[in-house]
Coordinates of C-alpha atoms in Angstrom, one line a residue:
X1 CA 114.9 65.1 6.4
X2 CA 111.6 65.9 5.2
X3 CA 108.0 66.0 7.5
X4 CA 106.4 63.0 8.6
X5 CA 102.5 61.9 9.1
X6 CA 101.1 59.8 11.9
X7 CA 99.6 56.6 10.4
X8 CA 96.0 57.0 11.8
X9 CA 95.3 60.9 12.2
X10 CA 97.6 62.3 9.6
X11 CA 99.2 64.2 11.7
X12 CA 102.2 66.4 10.4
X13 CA 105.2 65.9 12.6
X14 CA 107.8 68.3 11.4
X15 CA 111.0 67.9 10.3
X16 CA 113.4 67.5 13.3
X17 CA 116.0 70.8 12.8
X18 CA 113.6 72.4 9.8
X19 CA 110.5 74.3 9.5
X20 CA 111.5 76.6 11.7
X21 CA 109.5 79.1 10.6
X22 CA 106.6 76.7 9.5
X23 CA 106.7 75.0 12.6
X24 CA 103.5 76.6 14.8
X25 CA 101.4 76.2 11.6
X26 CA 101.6 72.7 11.7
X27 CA 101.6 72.1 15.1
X28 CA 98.7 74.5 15.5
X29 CA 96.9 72.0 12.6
X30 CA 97.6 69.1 14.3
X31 CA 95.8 69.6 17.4
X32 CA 92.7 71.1 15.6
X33 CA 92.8 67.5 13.9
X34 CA 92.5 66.0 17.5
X35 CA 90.1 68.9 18.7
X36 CA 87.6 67.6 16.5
X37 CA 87.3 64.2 17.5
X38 CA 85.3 65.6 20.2
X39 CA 83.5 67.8 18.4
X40 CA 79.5 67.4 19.3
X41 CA 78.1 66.7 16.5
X42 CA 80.4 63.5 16.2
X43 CA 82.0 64.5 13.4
X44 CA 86.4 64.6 12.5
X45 CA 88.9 62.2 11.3
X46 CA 87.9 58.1 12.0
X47 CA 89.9 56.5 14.5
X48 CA 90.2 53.3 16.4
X49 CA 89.5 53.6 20.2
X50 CA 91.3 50.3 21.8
X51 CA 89.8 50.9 25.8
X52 CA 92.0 48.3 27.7
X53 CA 91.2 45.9 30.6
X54 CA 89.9 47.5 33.6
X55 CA 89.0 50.6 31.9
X56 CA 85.7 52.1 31.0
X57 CA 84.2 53.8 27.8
X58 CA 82.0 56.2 29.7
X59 CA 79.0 58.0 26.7
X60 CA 77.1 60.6 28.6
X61 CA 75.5 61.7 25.4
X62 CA 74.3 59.5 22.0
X63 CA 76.7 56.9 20.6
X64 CA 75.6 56.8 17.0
X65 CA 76.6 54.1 14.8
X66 CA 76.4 53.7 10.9
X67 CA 78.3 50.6 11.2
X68 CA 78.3 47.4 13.3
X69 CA 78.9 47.0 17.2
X70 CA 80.8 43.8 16.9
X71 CA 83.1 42.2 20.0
X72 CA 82.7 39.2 22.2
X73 CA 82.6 40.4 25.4
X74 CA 79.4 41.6 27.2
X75 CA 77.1 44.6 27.0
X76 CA 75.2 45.2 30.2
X77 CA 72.9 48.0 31.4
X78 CA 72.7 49.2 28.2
X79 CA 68.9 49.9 26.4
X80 CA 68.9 49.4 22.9
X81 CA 66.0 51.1 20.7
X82 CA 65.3 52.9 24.2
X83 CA 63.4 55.1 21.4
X84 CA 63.3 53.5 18.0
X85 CA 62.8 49.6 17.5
X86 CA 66.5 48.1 17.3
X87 CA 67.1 45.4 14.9
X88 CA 70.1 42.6 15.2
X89 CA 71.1 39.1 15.8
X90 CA 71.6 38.4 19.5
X91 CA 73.2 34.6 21.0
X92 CA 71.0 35.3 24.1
X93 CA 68.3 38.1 24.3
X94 CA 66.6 38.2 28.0
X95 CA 64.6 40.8 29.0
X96 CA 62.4 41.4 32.1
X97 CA 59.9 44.1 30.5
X98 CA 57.9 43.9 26.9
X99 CA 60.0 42.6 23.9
X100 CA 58.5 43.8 21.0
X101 CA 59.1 42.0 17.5
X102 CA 57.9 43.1 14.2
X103 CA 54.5 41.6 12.7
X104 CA 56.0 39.5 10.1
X105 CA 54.2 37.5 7.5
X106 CA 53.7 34.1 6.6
X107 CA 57.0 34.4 4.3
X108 CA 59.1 36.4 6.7
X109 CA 58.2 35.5 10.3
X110 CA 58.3 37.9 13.1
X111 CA 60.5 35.0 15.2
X112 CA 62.0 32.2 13.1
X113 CA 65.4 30.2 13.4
X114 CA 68.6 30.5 11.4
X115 CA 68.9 29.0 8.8
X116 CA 64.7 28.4 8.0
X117 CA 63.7 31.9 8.0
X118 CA 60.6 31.2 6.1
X119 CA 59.0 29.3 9.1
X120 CA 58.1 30.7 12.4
X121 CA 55.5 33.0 14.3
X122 CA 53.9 36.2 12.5
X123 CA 51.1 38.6 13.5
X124 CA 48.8 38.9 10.4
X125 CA 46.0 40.9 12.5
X126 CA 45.3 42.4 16.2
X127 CA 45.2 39.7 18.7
X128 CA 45.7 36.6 16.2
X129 CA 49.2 34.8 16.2
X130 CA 49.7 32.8 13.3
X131 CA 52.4 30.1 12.5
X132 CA 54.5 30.0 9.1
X133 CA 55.7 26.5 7.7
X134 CA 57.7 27.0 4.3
X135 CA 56.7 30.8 3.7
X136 CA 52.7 29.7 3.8
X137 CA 50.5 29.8 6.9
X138 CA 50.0 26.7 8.8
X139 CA 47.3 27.6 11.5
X140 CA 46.7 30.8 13.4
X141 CA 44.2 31.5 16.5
X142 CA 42.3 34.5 16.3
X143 CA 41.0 37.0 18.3
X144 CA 38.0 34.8 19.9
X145 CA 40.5 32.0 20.5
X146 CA 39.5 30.1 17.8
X147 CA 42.4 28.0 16.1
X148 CA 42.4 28.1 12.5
X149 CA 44.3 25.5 10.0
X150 CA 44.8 24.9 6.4
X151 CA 41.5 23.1 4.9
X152 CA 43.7 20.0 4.2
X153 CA 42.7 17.1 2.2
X154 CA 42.1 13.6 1.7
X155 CA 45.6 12.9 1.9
X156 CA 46.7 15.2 4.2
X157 CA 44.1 16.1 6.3
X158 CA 44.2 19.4 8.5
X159 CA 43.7 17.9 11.9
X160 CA 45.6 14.4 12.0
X161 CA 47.5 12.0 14.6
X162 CA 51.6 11.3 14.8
X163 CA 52.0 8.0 12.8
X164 CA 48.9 8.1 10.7
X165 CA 49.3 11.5 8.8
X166 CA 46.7 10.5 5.7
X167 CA 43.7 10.1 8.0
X168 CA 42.3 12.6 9.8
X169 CA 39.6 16.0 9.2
X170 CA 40.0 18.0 6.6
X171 CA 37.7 20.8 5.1
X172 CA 36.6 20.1 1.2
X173 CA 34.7 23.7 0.7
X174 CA 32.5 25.8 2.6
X175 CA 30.5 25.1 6.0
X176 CA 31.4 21.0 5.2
X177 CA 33.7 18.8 7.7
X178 CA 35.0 15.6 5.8
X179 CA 36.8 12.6 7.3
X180 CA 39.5 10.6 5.7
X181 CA 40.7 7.1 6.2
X182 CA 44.1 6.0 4.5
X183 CA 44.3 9.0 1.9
X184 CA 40.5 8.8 0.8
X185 CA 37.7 10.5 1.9
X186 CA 34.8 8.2 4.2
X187 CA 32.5 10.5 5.2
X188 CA 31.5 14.5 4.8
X189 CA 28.8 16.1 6.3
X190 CA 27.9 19.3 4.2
X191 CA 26.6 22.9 4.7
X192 CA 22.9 21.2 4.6
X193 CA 23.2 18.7 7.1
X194 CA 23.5 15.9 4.3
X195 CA 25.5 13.0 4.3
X196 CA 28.1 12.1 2.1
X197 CA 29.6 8.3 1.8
X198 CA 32.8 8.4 0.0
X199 CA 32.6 12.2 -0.8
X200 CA 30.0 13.8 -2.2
X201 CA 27.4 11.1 -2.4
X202 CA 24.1 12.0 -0.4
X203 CA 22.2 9.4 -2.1
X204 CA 18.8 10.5 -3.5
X205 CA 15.5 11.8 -1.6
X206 CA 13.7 8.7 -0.3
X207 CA 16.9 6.6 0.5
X208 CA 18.1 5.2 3.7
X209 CA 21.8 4.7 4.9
X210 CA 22.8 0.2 5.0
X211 CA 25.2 -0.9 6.8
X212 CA 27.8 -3.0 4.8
X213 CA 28.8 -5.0 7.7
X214 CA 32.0 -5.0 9.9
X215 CA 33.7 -5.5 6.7
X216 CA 32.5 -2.9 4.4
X217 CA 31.3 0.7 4.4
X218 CA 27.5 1.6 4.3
X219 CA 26.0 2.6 1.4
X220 CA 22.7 4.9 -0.3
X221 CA 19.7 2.4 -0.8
X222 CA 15.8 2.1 -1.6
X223 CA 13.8 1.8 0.6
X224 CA 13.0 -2.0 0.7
X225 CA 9.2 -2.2 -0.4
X226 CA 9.1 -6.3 0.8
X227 CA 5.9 -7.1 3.1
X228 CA 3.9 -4.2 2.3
X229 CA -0.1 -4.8 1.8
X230 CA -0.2 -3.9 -1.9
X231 CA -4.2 -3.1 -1.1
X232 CA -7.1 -4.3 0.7
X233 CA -7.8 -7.7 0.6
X234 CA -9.3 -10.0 -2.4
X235 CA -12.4 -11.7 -2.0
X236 CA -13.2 -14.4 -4.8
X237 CA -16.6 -16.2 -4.9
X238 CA -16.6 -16.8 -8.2
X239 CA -14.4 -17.8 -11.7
X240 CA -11.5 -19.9 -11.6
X241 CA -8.1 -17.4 -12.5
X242 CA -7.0 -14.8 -10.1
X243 CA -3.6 -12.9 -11.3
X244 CA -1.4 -11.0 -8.8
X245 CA -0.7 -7.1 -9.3
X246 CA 2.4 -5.6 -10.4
X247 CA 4.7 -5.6 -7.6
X248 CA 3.8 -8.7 -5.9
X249 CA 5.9 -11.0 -4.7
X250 CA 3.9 -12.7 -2.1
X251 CA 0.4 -13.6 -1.2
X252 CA -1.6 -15.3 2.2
X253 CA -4.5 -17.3 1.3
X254 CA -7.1 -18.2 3.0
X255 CA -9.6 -20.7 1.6
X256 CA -13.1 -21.9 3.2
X257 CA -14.9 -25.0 1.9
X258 CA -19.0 -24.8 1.2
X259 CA -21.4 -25.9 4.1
X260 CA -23.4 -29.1 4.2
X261 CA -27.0 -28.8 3.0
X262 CA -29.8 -29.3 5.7
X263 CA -31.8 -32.0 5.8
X264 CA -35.9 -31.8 4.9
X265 CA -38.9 -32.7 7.0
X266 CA -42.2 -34.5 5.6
X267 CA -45.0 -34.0 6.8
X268 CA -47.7 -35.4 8.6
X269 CA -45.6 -35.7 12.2
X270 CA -43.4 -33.8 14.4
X271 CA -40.1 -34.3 12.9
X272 CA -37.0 -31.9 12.8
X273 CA -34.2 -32.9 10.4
X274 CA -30.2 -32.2 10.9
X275 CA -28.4 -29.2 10.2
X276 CA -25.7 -29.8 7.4
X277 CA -21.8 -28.9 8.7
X278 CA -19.8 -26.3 8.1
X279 CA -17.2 -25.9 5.3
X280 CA -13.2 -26.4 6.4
X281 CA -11.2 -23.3 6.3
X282 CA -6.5 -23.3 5.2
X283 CA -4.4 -20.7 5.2
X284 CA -1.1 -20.6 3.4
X285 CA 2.0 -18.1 2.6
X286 CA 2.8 -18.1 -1.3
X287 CA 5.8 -16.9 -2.7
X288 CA 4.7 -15.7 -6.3
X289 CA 5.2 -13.7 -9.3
X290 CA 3.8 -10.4 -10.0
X291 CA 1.4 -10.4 -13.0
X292 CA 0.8 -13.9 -13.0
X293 CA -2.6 -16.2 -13.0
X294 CA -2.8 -19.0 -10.5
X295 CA -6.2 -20.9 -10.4
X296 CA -8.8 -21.8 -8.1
X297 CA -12.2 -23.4 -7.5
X298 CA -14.5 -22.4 -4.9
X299 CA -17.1 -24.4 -4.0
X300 CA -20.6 -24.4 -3.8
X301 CA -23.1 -24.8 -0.9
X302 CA -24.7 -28.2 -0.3
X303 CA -28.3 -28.9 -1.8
X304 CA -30.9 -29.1 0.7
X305 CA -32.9 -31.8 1.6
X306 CA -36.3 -32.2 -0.2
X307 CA -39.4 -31.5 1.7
X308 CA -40.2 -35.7 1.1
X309 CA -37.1 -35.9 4.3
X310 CA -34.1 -36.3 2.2
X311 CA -30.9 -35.8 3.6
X312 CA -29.1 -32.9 2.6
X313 CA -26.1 -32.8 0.3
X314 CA -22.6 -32.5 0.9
X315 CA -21.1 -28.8 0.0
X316 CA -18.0 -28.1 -2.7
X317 CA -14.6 -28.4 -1.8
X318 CA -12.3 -24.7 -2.1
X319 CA -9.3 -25.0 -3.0
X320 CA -5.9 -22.5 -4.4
X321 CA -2.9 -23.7 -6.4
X322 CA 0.4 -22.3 -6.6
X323 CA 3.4 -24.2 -8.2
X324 CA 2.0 -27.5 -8.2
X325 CA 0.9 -26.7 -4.2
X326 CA -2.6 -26.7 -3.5
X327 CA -4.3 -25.7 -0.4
X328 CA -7.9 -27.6 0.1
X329 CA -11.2 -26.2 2.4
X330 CA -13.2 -29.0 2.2
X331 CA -16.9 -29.0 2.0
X332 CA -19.2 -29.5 5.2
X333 CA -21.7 -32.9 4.9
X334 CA -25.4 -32.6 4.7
X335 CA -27.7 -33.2 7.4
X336 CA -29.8 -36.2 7.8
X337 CA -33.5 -35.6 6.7
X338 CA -36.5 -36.6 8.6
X339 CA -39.8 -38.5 8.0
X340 CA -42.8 -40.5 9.8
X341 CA -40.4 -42.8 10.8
X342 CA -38.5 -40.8 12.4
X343 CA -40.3 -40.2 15.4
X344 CA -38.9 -40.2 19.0
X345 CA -35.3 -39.5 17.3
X346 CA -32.7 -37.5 16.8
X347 CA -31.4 -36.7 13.1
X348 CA -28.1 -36.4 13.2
X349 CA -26.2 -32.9 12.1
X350 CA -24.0 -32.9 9.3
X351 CA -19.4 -33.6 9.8
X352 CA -17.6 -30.3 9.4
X353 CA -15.1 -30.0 6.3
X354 CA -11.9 -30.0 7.0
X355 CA -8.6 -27.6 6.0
X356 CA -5.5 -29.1 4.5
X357 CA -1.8 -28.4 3.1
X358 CA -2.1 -25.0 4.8
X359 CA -0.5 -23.2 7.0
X360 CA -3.3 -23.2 9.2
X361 CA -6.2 -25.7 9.0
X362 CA -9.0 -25.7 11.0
X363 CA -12.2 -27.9 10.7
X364 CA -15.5 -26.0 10.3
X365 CA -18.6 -27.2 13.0
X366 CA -20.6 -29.9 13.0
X367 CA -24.4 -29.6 12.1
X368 CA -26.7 -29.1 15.1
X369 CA -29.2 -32.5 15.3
X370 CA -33.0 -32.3 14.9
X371 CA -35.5 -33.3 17.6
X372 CA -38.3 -35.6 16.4
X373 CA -41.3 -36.3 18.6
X374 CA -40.1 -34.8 22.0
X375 CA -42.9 -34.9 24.8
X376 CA -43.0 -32.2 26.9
X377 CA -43.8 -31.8 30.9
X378 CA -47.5 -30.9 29.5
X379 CA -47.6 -34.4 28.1
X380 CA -47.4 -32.3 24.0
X381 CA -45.1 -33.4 21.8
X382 CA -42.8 -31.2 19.2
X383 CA -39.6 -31.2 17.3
X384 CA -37.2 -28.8 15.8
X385 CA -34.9 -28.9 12.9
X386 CA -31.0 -28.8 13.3
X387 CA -29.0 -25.5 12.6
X388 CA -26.1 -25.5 10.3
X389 CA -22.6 -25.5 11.6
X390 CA -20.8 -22.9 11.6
X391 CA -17.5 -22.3 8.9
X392 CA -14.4 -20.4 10.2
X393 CA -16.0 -17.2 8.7
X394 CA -20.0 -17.8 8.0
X395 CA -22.6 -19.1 10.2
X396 CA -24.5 -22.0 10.1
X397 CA -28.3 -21.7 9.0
X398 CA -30.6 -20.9 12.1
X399 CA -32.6 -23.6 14.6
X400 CA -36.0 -24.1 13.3
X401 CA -38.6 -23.1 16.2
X402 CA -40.9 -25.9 17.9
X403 CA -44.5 -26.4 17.4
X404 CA -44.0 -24.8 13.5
X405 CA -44.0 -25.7 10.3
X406 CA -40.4 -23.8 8.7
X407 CA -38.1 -24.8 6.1
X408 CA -34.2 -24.7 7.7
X409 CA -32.7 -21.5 6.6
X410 CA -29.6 -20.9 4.3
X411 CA -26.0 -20.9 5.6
X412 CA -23.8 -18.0 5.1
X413 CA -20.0 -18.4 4.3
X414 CA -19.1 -21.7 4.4
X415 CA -21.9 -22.5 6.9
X416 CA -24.0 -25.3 7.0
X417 CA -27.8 -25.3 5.9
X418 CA -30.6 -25.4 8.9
X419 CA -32.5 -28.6 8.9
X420 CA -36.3 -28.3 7.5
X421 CA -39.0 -28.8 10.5
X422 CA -42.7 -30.0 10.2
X423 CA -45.5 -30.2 12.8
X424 CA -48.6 -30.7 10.7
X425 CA -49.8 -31.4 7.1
X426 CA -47.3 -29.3 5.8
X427 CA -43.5 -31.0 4.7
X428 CA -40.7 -28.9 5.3
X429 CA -37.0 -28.4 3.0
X430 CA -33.9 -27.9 4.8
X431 CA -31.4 -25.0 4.0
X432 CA -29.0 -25.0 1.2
X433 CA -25.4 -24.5 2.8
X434 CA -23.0 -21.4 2.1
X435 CA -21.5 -21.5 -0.2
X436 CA -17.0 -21.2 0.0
X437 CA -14.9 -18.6 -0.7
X438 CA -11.3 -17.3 -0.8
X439 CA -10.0 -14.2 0.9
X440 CA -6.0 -13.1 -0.9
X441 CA -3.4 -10.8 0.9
X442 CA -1.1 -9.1 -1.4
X443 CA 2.2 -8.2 -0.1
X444 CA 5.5 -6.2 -2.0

């Protein structure tokens, strides 16, 4: 029978009754074989090592391994990459020190799960942790603690709520914050400090934000020029057209009504004639049209009365139309006039006009009465002529002294004419009354 080999060492087991004299070799050869399994640099034939229950695999030195340590048992006590980092898939890894993982990237995370090894937890930089979702970064918080995310958009915004994932913040471009409602931008406020409605829409310079209402969103506008006094008031005395300015869309007018004329002394007596009344003043709010005539009348002061004791004459009505409305100051009466026979009277003062179809009438004042003949406590008689009454906006002509001859002075405004005054030979006129006017506000 020829020499045999052990299945796992080769060994040469020799032929039972043969090989006498090559006997020793092989013997000699086999236990150098088994020498060198424990040989220190690790080195020999590859064998199995089955170490059975209850016995122990004791490794004083290195156990180096260039394949896998596989088994389902458990290792304990036992520091792995005491030295060198270790890498391998443990069930349950607990340790009481520092674990230590490699940095990772956003494609291959430093700690992920089986089976999704493209999202997890990396290290891009010193003290920042930084969180993988599908091999991109998600959000990391850096060194000052600051937590970082993608800039998102309008339909996915970068900071958003469970339930309601398409509104939220997002980040359109640099140093701006946007807001999103429903997959669509709102609001943004950019690297300026502007406002944007809807995205980029900051309106122009000049504009102010309007609300929309509950309903709606607010919106760039003008600046609404309504109410705004176009320029200083209008004053017309004369002519009969007056046409707004461009940008008018409303006027206030006010219109006064001429004063009464004042009555006239004759001579030869102490007699003081009546002062004529003052014109009527209304005020109205037009809507108009901008560039567009509307006519008027403004009317003149009463005649005064005639040195020969005439009364005086009434004044001219004022009056302003606008689509087929028309407001009316109406003229103050004259005051009564005064002769020889009017001694040891009084001459009545003119009516005030009146205002009408205004906002605001009012009624001008009623001339002031002369005094004819009046005997004083030194048993001397005298007189004085009537002043004017007074308009909303003009005064009546003045009083006419005692014991002289004067003619009644002229009303201002709308006021009435002063009543004439004689004492001696001399006949006196009264004043004419002022004239009317009309005073326009010009509003945007």
């Amino acid at each position: 029978m020829a020499d045999s080999y052990t299945a796992n060492l080769n060994l040469t087991k020799p032929e039972v009754g043969a090989s006498r004299d090559t006997w020793g070799t092989k013997t000699n050869a086999d236990w150098d074989a088994v020498d060198a399994l424990f040989a220190a640099a690790g080195t020999g034939t590859s064998v199995g090592v089955n170490v059975g229950a209850g016995k122990t695999l004791a490794v004083a030195g290195t156990l180096s391994l260039t394949g896998s340590l596989n088994g389902g048992g458990t290792i304990n006590n036992v520091a792995i990459g005491g030295t060198t980092a270790a890498a391998g898939a443990f069930t349950t890894l607990s340790a009481t020190g520092v674990t230590t993982v490699q940095a990772g990237t956003a494609a291959l995370p430093a700690i992920t799960t089986t089976g999704d090894t493209n999202t997890g937890i990396f290290f891009p930089a010193a003290d920042t942790i930084a969180f993988g979702e599908g091999g991109a970064e998600a959000m990391r918080i850096n060194s000052s603690g600051q937590i970082a995310t993608t800039a998102g958009t309008a339909a996915l915004p970068a900071i958003t709520t469970t339930g309601d994932t398409n509104t939220g913040i997002f980040f359109p471009a640099a140093d701006t914050i946007a807001f999103a409602e429903g997959g669509a931008e709102a609001l943004r406020i950019a690297s300026a400090g502007q406002i944007g409605i809807g995205g980029a829409n900051y309106g122009t310079s000049g504009q102010v934000l309007t609300s929309g209402g509950a309903s709606a969103a607010p919106s760039w506008a003008a600046v609404s020029a309504s109410g705004q006094l176009l320029r200083a008031p209008q004053i017309l005395t004369s002519g009969t057209s007056y046409t707004t300015p461009a940008g008018c869309t409303a006027i206030y007018v006010e219109a006064i009504g001429a004063g009464g004329g004042g009555g006239g002394a004759v001579n030869g007596q102490q007699v003081g004639a009546g002062g004529g009344g003052g014109g009527g003043y209304a005020a109205k709010y037009f809507t108009v049209t901008a560039s567009t005539s509307y006519t008027y009348a403004i009317g003149a002061g009463g005649t005064a009365g005639a040195a020969t004791g005439t009364n005086g004459s009434a004044g001219g009505s004022t009056t302003f139309t606008v689509s087929g409305t028309t407001i009316t100051g109406s003229a103050g009466s004259g005051g009564t006039g005064a002769n020889n026979s009017s001694q040891s009277a009084f001459k009545a003062g003119g009516n005030g006009g009146t205002g009408s179809n205004g906002d605001l009438n009012l009624s001008g004042s009623v001339g002031i009465e002369g005094m004819c003949s009046i005997q004083n406590t030194a048993s001397t008689t005298w007189s004085k002529g009537g002043g004017g009454g007074a308009s909303g906006f003009g005064n009546g002509g003045g009083r006419t002294l005692a014991y002289i001859d004067s003619v009644g002075s002229t009303g201002t405004s709308g006021g009435g004419g002063g009543g004439g005054n004689a004492i001696g030979n001399a006949a006196r006129a009264g004043g004419a009354g002022g004239a009317g006017w009309i005073r326009i506000w010009e509003y945007s």
